Coordinates of C-alpha atoms in Angstrom, one line a residue:
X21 CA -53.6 12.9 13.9
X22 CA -53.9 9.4 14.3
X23 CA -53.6 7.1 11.7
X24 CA -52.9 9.8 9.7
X25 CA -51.2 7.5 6.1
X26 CA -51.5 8.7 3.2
X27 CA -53.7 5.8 1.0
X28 CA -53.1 5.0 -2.1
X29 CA -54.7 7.3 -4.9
X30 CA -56.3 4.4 -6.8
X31 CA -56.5 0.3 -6.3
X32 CA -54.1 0.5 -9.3
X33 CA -51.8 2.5 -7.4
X34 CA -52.1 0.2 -4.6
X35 CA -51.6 -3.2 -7.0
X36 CA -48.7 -1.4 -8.3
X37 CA -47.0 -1.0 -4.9
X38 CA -47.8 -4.4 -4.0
X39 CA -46.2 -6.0 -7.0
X40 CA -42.9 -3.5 -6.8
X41 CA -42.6 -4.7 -2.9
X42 CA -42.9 -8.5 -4.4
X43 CA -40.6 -8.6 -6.5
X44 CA -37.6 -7.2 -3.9
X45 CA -38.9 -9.3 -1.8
X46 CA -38.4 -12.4 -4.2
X47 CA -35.1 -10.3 -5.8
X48 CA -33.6 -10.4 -1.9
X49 CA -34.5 -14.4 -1.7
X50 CA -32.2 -15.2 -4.8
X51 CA -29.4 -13.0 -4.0
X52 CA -29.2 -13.3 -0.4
X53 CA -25.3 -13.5 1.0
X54 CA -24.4 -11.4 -2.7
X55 CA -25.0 -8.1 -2.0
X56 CA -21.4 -6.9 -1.6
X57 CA -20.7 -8.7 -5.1
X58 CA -23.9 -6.8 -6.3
X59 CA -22.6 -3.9 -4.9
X60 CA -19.1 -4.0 -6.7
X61 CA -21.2 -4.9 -10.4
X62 CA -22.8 -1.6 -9.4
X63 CA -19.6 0.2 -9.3
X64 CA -17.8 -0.9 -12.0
X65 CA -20.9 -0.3 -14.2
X66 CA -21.2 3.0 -12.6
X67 CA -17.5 3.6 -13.8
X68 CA -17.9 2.7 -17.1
X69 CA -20.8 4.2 -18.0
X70 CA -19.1 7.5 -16.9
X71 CA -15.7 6.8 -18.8
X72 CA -17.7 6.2 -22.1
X73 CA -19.3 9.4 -21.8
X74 CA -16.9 11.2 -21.0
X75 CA -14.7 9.3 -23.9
X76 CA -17.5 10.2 -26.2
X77 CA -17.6 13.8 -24.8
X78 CA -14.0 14.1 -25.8
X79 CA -14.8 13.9 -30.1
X80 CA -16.3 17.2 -29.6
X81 CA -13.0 19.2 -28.8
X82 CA -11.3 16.9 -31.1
X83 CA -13.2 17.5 -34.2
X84 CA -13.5 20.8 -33.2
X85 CA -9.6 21.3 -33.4
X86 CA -9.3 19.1 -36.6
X87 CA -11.7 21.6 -38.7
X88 CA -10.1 24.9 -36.7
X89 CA -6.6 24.4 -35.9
X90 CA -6.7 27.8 -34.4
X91 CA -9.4 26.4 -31.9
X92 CA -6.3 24.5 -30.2
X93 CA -4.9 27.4 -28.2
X94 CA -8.7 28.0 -26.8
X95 CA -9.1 24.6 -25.1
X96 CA -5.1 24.3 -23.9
X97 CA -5.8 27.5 -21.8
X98 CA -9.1 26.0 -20.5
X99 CA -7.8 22.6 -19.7
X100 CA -5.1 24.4 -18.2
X101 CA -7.3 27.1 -16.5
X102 CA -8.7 24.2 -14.7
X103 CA -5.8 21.9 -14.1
X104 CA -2.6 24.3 -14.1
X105 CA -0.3 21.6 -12.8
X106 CA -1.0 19.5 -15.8
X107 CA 0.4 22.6 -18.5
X108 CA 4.1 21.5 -17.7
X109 CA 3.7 18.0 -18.8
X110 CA 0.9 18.2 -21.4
X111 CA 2.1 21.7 -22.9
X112 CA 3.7 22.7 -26.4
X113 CA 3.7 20.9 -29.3
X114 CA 2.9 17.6 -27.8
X115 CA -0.4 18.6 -26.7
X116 CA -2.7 17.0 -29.6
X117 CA -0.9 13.9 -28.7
X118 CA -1.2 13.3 -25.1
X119 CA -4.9 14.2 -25.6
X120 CA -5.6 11.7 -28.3
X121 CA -3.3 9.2 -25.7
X122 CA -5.5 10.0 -23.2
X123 CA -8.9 9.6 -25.1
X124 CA -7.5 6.1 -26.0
X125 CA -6.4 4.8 -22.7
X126 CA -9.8 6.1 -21.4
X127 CA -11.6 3.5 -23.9
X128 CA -9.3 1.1 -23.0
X129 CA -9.6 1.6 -19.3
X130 CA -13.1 1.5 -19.8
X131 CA -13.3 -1.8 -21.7
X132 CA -10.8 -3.6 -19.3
X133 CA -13.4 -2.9 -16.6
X134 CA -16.2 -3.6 -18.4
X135 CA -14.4 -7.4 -19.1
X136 CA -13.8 -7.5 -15.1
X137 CA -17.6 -6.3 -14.7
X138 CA -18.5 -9.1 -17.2
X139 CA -16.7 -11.9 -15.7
X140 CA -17.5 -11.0 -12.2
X141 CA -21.6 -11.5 -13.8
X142 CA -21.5 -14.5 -15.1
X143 CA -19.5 -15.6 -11.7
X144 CA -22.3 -14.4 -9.9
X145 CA -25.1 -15.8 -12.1
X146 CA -23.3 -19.8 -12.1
X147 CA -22.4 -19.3 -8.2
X148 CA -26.7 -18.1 -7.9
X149 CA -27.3 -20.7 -10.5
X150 CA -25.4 -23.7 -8.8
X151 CA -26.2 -22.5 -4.9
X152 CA -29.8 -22.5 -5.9
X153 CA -30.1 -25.9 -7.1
X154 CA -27.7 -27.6 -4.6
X155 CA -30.2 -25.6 -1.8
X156 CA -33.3 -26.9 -3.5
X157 CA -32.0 -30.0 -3.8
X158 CA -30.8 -30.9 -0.1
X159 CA -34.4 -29.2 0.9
X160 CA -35.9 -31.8 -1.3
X161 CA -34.3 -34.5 0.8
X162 CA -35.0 -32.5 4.1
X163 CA -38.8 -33.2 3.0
X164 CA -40.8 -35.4 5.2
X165 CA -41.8 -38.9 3.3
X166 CA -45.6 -37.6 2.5
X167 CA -44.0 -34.9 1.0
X168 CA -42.9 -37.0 -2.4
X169 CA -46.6 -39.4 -2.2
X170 CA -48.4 -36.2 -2.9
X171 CA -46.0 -34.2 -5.5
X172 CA -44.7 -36.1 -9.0
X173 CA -40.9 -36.6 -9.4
X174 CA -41.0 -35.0 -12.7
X175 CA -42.3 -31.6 -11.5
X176 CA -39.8 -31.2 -8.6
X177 CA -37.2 -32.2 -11.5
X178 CA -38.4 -29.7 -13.5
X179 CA -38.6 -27.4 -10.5
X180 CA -35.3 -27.2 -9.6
X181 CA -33.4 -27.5 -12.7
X182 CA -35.8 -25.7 -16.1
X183 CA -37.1 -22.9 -13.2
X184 CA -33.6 -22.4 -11.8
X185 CA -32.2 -21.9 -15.3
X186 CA -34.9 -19.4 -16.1
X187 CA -34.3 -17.2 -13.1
X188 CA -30.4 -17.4 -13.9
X189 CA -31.7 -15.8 -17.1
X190 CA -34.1 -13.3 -15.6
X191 CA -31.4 -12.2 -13.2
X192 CA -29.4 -11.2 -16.3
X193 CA -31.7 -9.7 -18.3
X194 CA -32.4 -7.3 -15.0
X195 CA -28.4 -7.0 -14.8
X196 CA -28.2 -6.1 -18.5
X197 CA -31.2 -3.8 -18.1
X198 CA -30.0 -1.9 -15.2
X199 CA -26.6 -1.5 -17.3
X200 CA -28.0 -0.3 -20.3
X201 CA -30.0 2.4 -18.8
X202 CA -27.3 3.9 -16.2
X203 CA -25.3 4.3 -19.6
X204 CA -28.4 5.6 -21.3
X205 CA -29.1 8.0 -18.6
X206 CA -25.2 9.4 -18.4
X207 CA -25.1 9.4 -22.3
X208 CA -28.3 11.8 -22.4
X209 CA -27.0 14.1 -19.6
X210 CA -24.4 14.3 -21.9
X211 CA -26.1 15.3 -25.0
X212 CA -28.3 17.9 -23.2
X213 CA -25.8 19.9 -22.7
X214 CA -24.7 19.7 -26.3
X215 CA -28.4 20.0 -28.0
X216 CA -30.7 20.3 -25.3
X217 CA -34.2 20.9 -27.4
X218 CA -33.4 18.1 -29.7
X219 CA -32.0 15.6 -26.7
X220 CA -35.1 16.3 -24.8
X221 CA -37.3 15.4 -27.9
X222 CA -36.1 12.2 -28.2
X223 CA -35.9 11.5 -24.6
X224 CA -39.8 12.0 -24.1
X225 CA -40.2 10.2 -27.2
X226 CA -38.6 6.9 -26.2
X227 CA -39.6 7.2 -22.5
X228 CA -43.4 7.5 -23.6
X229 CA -42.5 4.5 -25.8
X230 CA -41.1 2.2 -23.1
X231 CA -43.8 3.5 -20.5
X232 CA -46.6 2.7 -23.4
X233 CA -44.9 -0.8 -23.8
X234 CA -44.3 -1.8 -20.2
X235 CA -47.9 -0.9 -19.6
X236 CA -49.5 -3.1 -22.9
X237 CA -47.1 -5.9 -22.7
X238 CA -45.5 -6.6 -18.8
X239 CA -48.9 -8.5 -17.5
X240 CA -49.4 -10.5 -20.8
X241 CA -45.8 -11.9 -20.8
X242 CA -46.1 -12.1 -17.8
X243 CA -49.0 -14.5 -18.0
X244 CA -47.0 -16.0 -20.9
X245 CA -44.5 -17.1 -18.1
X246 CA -47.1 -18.6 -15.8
X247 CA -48.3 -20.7 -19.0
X248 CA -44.9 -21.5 -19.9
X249 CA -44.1 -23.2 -16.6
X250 CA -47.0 -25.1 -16.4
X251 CA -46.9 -26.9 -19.8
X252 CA -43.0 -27.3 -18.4
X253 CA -44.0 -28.7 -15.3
X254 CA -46.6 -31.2 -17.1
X255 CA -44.3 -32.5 -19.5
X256 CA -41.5 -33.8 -17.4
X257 CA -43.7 -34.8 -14.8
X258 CA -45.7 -36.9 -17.4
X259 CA -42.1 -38.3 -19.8
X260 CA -41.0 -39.2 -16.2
X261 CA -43.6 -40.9 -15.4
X262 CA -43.6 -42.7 -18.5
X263 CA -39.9 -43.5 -18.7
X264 CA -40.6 -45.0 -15.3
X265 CA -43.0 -46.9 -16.3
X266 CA -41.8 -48.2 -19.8
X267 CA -42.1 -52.0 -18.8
X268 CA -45.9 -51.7 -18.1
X269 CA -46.6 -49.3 -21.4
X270 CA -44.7 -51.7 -23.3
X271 CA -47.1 -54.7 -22.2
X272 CA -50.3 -53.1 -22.6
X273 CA -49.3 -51.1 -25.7
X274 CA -49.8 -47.6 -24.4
X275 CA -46.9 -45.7 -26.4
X276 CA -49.3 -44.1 -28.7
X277 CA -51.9 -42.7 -26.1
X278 CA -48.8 -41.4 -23.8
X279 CA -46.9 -40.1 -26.8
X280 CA -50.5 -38.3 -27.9
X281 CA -50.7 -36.9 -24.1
X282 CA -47.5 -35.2 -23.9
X283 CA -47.4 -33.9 -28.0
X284 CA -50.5 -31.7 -26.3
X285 CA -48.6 -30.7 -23.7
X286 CA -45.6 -29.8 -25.9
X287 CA -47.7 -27.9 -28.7
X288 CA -49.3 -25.6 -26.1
X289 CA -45.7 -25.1 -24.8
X290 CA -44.8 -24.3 -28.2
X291 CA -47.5 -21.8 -28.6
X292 CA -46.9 -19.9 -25.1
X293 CA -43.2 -20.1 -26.2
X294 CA -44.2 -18.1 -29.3
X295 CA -46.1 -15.5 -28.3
X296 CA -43.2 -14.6 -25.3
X297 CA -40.7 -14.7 -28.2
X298 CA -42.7 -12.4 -30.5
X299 CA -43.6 -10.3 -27.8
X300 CA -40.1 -10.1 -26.1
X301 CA -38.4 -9.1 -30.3
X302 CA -41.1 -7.1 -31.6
X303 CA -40.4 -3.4 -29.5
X304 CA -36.5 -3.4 -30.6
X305 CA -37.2 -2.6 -34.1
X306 CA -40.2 0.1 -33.7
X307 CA -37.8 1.7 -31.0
X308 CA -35.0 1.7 -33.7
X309 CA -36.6 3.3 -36.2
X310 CA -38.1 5.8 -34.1
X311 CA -35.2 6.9 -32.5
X312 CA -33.5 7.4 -36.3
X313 CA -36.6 9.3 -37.5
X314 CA -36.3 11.4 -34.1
X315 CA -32.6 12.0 -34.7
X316 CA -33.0 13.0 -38.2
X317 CA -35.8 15.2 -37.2
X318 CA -33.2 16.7 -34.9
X319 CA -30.1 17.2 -37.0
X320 CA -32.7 18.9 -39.7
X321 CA -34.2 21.0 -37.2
X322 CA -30.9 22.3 -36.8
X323 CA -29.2 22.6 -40.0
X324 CA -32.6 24.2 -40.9
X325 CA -33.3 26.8 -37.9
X326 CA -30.0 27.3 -36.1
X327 CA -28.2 29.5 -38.3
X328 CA -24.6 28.4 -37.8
X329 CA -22.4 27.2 -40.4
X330 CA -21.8 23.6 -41.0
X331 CA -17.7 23.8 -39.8
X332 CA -19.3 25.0 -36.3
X333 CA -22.3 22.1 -36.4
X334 CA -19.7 19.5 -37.3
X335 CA -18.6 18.5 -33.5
X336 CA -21.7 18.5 -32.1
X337 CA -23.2 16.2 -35.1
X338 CA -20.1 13.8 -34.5
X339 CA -20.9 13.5 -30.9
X340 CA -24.9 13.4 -31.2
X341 CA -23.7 10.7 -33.9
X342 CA -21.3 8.5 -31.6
X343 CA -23.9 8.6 -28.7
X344 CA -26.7 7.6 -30.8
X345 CA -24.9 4.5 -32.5
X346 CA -24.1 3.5 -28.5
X347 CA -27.5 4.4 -27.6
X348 CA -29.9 2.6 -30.2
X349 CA -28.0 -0.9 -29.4
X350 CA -28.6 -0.4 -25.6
X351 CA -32.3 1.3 -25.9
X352 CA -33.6 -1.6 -28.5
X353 CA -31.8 -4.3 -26.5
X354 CA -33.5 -2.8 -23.0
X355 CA -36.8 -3.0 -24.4
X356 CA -36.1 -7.0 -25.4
X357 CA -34.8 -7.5 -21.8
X358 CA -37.5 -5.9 -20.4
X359 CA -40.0 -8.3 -21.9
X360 CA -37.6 -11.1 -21.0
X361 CA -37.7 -10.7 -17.1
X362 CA -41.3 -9.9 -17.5
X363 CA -41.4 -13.2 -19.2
X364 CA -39.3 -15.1 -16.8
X365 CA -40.3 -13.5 -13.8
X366 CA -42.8 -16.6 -12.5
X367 CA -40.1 -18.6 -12.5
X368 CA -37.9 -16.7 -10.8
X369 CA -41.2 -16.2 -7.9
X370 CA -41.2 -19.9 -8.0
X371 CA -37.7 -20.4 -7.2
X372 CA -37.8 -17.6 -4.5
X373 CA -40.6 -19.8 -3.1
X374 CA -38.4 -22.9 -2.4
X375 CA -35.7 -21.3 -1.2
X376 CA -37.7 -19.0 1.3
X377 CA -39.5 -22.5 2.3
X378 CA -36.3 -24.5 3.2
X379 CA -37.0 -27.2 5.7
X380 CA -35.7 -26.2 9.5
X381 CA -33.5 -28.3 10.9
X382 CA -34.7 -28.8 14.3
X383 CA -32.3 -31.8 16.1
X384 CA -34.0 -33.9 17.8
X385 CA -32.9 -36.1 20.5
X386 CA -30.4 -38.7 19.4
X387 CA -31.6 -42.6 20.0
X388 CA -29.3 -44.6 21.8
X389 CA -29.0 -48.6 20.4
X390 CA -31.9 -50.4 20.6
X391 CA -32.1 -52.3 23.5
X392 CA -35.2 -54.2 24.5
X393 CA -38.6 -53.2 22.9
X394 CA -40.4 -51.6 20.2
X395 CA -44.0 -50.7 21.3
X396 CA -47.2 -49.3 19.2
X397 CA -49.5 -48.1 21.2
X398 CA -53.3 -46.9 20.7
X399 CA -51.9 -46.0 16.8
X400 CA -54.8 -44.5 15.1
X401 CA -53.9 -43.7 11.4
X402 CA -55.2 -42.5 8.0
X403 CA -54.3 -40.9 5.2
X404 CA -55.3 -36.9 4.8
X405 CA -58.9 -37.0 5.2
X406 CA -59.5 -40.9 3.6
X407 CA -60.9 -43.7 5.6
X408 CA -58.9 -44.9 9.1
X409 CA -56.1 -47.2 8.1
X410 CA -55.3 -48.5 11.3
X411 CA -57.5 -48.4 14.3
X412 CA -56.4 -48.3 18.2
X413 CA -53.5 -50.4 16.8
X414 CA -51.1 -52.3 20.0
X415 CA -48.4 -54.2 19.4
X416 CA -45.2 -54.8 21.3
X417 CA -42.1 -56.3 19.9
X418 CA -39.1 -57.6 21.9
X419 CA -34.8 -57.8 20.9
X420 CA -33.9 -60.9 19.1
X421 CA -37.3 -62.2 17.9
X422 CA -38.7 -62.8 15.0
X423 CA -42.5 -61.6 14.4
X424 CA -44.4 -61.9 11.7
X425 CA -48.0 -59.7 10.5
X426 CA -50.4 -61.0 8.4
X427 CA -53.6 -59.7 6.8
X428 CA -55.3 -59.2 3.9
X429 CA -54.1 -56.7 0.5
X430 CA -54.9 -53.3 2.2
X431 CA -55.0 -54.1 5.8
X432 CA -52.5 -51.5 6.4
X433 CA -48.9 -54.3 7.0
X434 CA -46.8 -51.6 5.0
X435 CA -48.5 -48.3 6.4
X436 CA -47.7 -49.8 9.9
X437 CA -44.2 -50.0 8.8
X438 CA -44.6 -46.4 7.7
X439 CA -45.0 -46.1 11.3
X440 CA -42.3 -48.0 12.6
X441 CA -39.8 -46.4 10.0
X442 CA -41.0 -43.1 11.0
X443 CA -42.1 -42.0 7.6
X444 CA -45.3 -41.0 9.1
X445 CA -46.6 -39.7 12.3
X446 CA -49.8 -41.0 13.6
X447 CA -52.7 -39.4 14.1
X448 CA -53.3 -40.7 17.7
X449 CA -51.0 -43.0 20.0
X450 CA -47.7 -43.1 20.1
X451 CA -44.7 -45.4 19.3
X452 CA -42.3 -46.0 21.8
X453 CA -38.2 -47.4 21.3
X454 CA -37.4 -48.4 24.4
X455 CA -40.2 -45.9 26.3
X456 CA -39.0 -42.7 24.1
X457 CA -42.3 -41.7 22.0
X458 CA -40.6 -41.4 18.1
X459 CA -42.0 -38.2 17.2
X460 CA -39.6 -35.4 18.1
X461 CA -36.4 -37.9 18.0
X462 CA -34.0 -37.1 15.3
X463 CA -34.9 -39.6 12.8
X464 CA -31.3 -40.3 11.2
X465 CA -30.5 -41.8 14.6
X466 CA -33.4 -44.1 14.7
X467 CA -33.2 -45.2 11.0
X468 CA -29.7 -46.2 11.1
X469 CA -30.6 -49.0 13.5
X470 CA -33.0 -50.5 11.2
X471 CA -32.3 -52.6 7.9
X472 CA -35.7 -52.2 5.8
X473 CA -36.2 -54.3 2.8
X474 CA -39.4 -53.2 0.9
X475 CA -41.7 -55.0 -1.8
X476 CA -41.0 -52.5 -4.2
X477 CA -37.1 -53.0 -4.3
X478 CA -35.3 -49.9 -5.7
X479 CA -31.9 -50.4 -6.8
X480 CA -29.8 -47.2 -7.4
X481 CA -27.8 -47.1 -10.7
X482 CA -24.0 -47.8 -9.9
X483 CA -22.4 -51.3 -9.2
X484 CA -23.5 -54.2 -7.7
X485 CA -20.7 -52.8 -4.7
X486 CA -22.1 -49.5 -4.3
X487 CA -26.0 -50.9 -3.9
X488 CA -25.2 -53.5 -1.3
X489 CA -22.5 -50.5 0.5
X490 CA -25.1 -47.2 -0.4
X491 CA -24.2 -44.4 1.0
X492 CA -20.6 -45.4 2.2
X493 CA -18.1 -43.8 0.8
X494 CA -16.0 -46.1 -1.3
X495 CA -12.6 -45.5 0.7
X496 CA -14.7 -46.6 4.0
X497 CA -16.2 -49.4 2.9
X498 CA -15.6 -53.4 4.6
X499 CA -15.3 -55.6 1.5
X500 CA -15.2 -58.5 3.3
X501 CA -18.9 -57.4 4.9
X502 CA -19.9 -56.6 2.2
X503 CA -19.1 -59.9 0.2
X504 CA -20.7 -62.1 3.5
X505 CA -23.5 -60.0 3.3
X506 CA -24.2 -61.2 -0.3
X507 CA -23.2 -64.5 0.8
X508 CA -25.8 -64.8 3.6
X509 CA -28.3 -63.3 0.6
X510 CA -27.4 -65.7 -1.5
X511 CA -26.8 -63.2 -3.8
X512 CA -23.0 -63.9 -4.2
X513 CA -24.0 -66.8 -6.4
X514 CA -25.1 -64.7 -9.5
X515 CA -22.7 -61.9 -8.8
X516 CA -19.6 -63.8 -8.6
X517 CA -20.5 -65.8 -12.3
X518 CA -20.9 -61.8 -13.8
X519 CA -17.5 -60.7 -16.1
X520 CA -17.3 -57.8 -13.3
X521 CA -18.0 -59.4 -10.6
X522 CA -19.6 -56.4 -7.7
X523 CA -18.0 -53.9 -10.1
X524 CA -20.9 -54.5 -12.7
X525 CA -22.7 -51.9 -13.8
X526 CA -26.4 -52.5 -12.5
X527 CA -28.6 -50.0 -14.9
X528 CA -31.3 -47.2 -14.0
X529 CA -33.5 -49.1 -11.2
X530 CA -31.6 -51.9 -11.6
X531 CA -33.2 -53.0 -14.9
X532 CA -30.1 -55.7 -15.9
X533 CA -31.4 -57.4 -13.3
X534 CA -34.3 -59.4 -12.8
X535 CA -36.7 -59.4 -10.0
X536 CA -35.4 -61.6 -7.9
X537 CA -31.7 -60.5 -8.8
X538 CA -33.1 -57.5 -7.4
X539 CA -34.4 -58.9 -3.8
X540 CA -31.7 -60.3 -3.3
X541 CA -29.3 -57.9 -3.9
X542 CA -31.7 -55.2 -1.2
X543 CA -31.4 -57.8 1.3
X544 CA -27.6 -57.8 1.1
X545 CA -27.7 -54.0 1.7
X546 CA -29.9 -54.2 4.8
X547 CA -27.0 -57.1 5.7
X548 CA -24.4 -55.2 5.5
X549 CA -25.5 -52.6 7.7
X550 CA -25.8 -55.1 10.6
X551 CA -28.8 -53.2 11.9
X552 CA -30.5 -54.3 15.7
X553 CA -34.1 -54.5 13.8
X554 CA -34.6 -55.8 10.3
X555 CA -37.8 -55.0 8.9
X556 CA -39.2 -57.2 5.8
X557 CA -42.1 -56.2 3.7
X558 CA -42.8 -59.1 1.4
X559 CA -38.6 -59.1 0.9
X560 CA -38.8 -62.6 -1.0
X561 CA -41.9 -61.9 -3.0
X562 CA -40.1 -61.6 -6.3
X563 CA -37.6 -65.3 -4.9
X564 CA -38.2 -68.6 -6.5
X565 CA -39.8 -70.8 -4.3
X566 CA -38.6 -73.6 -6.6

C-alpha cells in the first residue's frame, strides 16, 4: 500500500526519535575519522567486563570447596568433563592451586587491559579535544571579514576553548557510562543464574529508578546546560571587551559599572552551576541506599524462605556480595554521569555546530602582479540592510601614482578600502585589477600585493622584529629589509635607542608603545613587504606634526 509507514504512536514518541537521531548526528560530528579507535575502546571494554565476571563467577566454586573439601572432586570432573585435555596438566594435588593461579592472572589480565582501555581514552579525548579546537580555530580565520564586525571576540573565545572543554567532558561521561553499564549488564546475567528471583527484584527496581530519573531530570539539566553557556558566553565576551578597552574605562572611571555588569553575569552563572551540580550528585546516594535495602531484602528472603543450610548459601552470598560491592560504585556513578552529559550536552551541540559549518575552501583564480590599473566601477555599497554607503562609486587608479581621497567623517574613505582590500563584496558593480572582477579571485593572492596601513594600528604582541616581519617565519626573514624598512619609517630612531633593540618585547596591542611609536612601526611592516599598491588610511594620524 503506498505510503504505507508506520507513524509515530504519540508527538512524544515522535520528539523522542527526533532528539535520539540528534544527538548521533552531533555524536558522528565530534568523532568523525575515530571510529576504529572507538571501535577498539569497545572491545577492550567488552573484554573486561566479561573477565570480571567471569573472575567474580569463579568465588562461587572457591568458597564452595573451602567450606566442603569433599566438593573438590565434583567440580575437577566437571571442568575436566568439559576440557579433558586440561586434566593432565591441572590434575592431582596441584589442582586448588592452578585454579586460584588462574583466578588471579584473570584479575590481572583484566586490569592490565583495562589500563590499556584507559590510556587509549584519554588519548582519544586530548587528540578530540586538541583537533577540535585547532579546526575551530583555522575555521575562524577562514571566516570572511563581516564575519568578526557582527560576532564579539570574547564569545568565539569562549566558543572554542570553555565549549570544547565541556564536550571533551561529555564525551567521557558517555564513555564511562557505556562502560559501566556493559559491566552492569554482564554482572546481572551473572547473578541470575545464581539467584534469579532476587537478581530480577533489584534489576526492575533500579531500572524503574534510572527510567523515573532520566525522565524528571534529562530536560531540566539539560536546560541547565543551555543557561550555563550563555552566562559563559556573556562573561568573556563582556571581560574581553573590557580588558580591551581598559585605557578608555580608566579615563571615564567606568570600573565599577563594568565590574557590576559582569558580577550579574557571574552570579547567574553561579546559580545555573548549582542547580546542574545538585542535580547531577543527588541520584547516587538514593540509588545506593536502595540497592542495599533491595539486597538485604534479598539475602533475608532467602535465609528466611529457601530452606537450605547456611554452609550451602555461603557461595552464592559471597558472589551476590562481590558483585554488588562492583555494582553499586558503577550504578551510583552511572546515574551522576548520566546527568553530566545531559548537562553538557549543549555544548557539545554547539561544538558539533562549528565543526559541521567549516568554511569551504573554494580556490579561486590566482592574481598575477599588478600591472597597470585598479578600477571601481558602478560600486553600490551598504551595510546589511542600513543606509547606502557608497553610491554608483567610479574611480580608476593607475601603477606608480600616488592618489589621495578626501571627505568628510563617514563619507565611506575606509569602507571603500573595504572594497579594495576585498574584505567586502559590493552590493552592485564590480572592482576590476587589471580587468579581472575581485570577487571569485583567491584573495591570498591579491592581498599579498598590497601593503595596508590602517587608522586603528594593531600591533601583535612579540618583538619589535616579529611586527615589522609578521607572519615570516624567523629563519626566512631579510634583516637587512627589515632594518631599511624601519629606516624609511623612521622608526629605526626609537628602536635602535631601546636596551633590545628589535628584540624588545612590544606588549598586548602594543601598549609599551605610544601612538605614534605605533604608526610608525605598521608602516615599517607594510615596507617590508615591498608590496605594488600601498594603501594608507589616515597612517600618520597618531605622527607629530611638530
Amino acid at each position: 500500500m503506498y505510503g504505507d509507514r508506520q507513524k509515530p504512536s504519540s508527538t512524544l514518541e515522535f520528539l523522542e526519535r527526533v532528539l535520539v537521531r540528534s544527538k548521533l548526528k552531533t555524536l558522528s560530528i565530534l568523532v568523525a575519522g575515530r571510529w576504529s579507535t572507538l571501535l577498539f575502546l569497545y572491545l577492550t571494554i567488552l573484554v573486561c567486563a566479561g573477565l570480571e565476571s567471569f573472575g567474580i563467577a569463579s568465588f562461587y566454586p572457591l568458597v564452595d570447596i573451602l567450606q566442603d573439601a569433599s566438593k573438590l572432586a565434583y567440580y575437577e570432573s566437571r571442568l575436566f568433563a568439559l576440557f579433558p585435555r586440561l586434566e593432565p596438566v591441572l590434575g592431582g594435588s596441584s589442582f586448588v592451586t592452578y585454579i586460584l593461579l588462574s583466578v588471579g592472572a584473570l584479575f590481572v589480565g583484566k586490569n592490565l587491559i583495562f589500563v590499556l582501555a584507559t590510556y587509549k581514552n584519554n588519548r582519544l579525548l586530548t587528540d578530540l579535544f586538541c583537533s577540535w579546537i585547532t579546526r575551530i580555530f583555522r575555521n575562524y580565520l577562514k571566516k570572511p571579514y563581516s564575519f568578526f564586525v557582527e560576532h564579539q571576540a570574547g564569545d568565539l573565545i569562549q566558543r572554542q576553548l570553555m565549549q570544547t572543554r565541556n564536550t571533551a567532558t561529555a564525551l567521557s561521561e558517555l564513555l564511562k557510562l557505556f562502560a559501566a553499564l556493559v559491566t552492569v549488564v554482564l554482572l546481572c546475567v551473572l547473578l541470575l543464574t545464581i539467584v534469579p528471583g532476587g537478581i530480577l527484584v533489584i534489576v526492575l527496581v533500579v531500572a524503574a529508578i534510572f527510567f523515573v530519573v532520566m525522565i524528571l531530570s534529562r530536560r531540566r539539566l539539560y536546560d541547565t546546560g543551555v543557561n550555563i553557556v550563555e552566562m559563559e558566553k556573556r562573561g568573556f565576551a563582556l571581560a574581553t571587551e573590557a580588558l580591551s578597552g581598559i585605557r578608555q574605562i580608566k579615563i571615564f572611571g567606568a570600573e565599577e559599572h563594568y565590574t557590576d555588569r559582569l558580577q550579574v553575569i557571574w552570579e547567574r552563572f553561579g546559580r545555573h552551576m548549582v542547580l546542574r551540580n545538585f542535580f547531577t550528585a543527588l541520584p547516587r546516594p538514593a540509588l545506593e541506599t536502595l540497592l542495599v535495602i533491595c539486597g538485604l531484602l534479598v539475602m533475608h528472603a532467602f535465609l528466611d524462605g529457601s530452606g537450605r543450610e547456611g554452609t550451602q548459601l555461603m557461595p552464592m552470598f559471597t558472589v551476590l556480595g562481590v558483585a554488588l560491592l562492583r555494582m553499586l560504585p558503577l550504578i551510583a556513578g552511572a546515574s551522576s554521569q548520566i546527568m553530566n552529559v545531559a548537562s553538557t550536552w549543549h555544548s557539545a551541540e554547539v561544538v558539533a555546530a562549528l565543526l559541521a559549518t567549516e568554511t569551504p575552501t573554494t580556490p579561486g583564480k590566482v592574481l598575477p602582479l599588478f600591472r597597470q590599473s585598479l578600477v571601481v566601477e558602478h560600486v553600490n555599497f551598504c551595510y546589511k540592510e542600513q543606509e547606502p554607503v557608497l553610491t554608483d562609486i567610479n574611480m580608476e587608479f593607475q601603477q606608480q601614482r600616488f592618489y589621495g581621497i578626501v571627505g568628510a567623517s563617514g563619507s565611506g574613505k575606509s569602507t571603500l578600502i573595504d572594497l579594495l582590500t576585498g574584505f567586502y563584496d559590493p552590493q552592485r558593480g564590480r572592482v576590476l585589477v587589471d580587468g579581472v572582477d575581485l570577487m571569485g579571485v583567491d584573495m591570498h593572492s591579491w592581498r599579498a600585493q598590497l601593503g595596508v596601513i590602517s587608522q586603528e594600528t594593531f600591533l601583535f604582541s612579540g618583538t619589535m622584529e616579529d611586527n615589522i616581519c609578521f607572519g615570516i617565519d624567523a629563519e626566512k626573514r631579510d634583516l637587512e629589509r627589515m632594518r631599511e624598512a624601519a629606516r624609511i619609517s623612521y622608526a629605526d630612531e626609537f628602536i635602535q635607542q631601546l636596551p633590545e633593540g628589535y628584540q624588545t618585547l612590544v606588549g598586548e596591542r602594543g601598549i609599551k608603545l605610544s601612538g605614534g611609536q605605533r604608526q610608525r612601526l605598521a608602516i615599517a611592516r607594510a615596507i617590508y613587504r615591498d608590496p605594488p599598491i600601498l594603501i594608507l588610511d589616515e597612517a600618520t594620524s597618531s605622527l607629530d606634526r611638530l
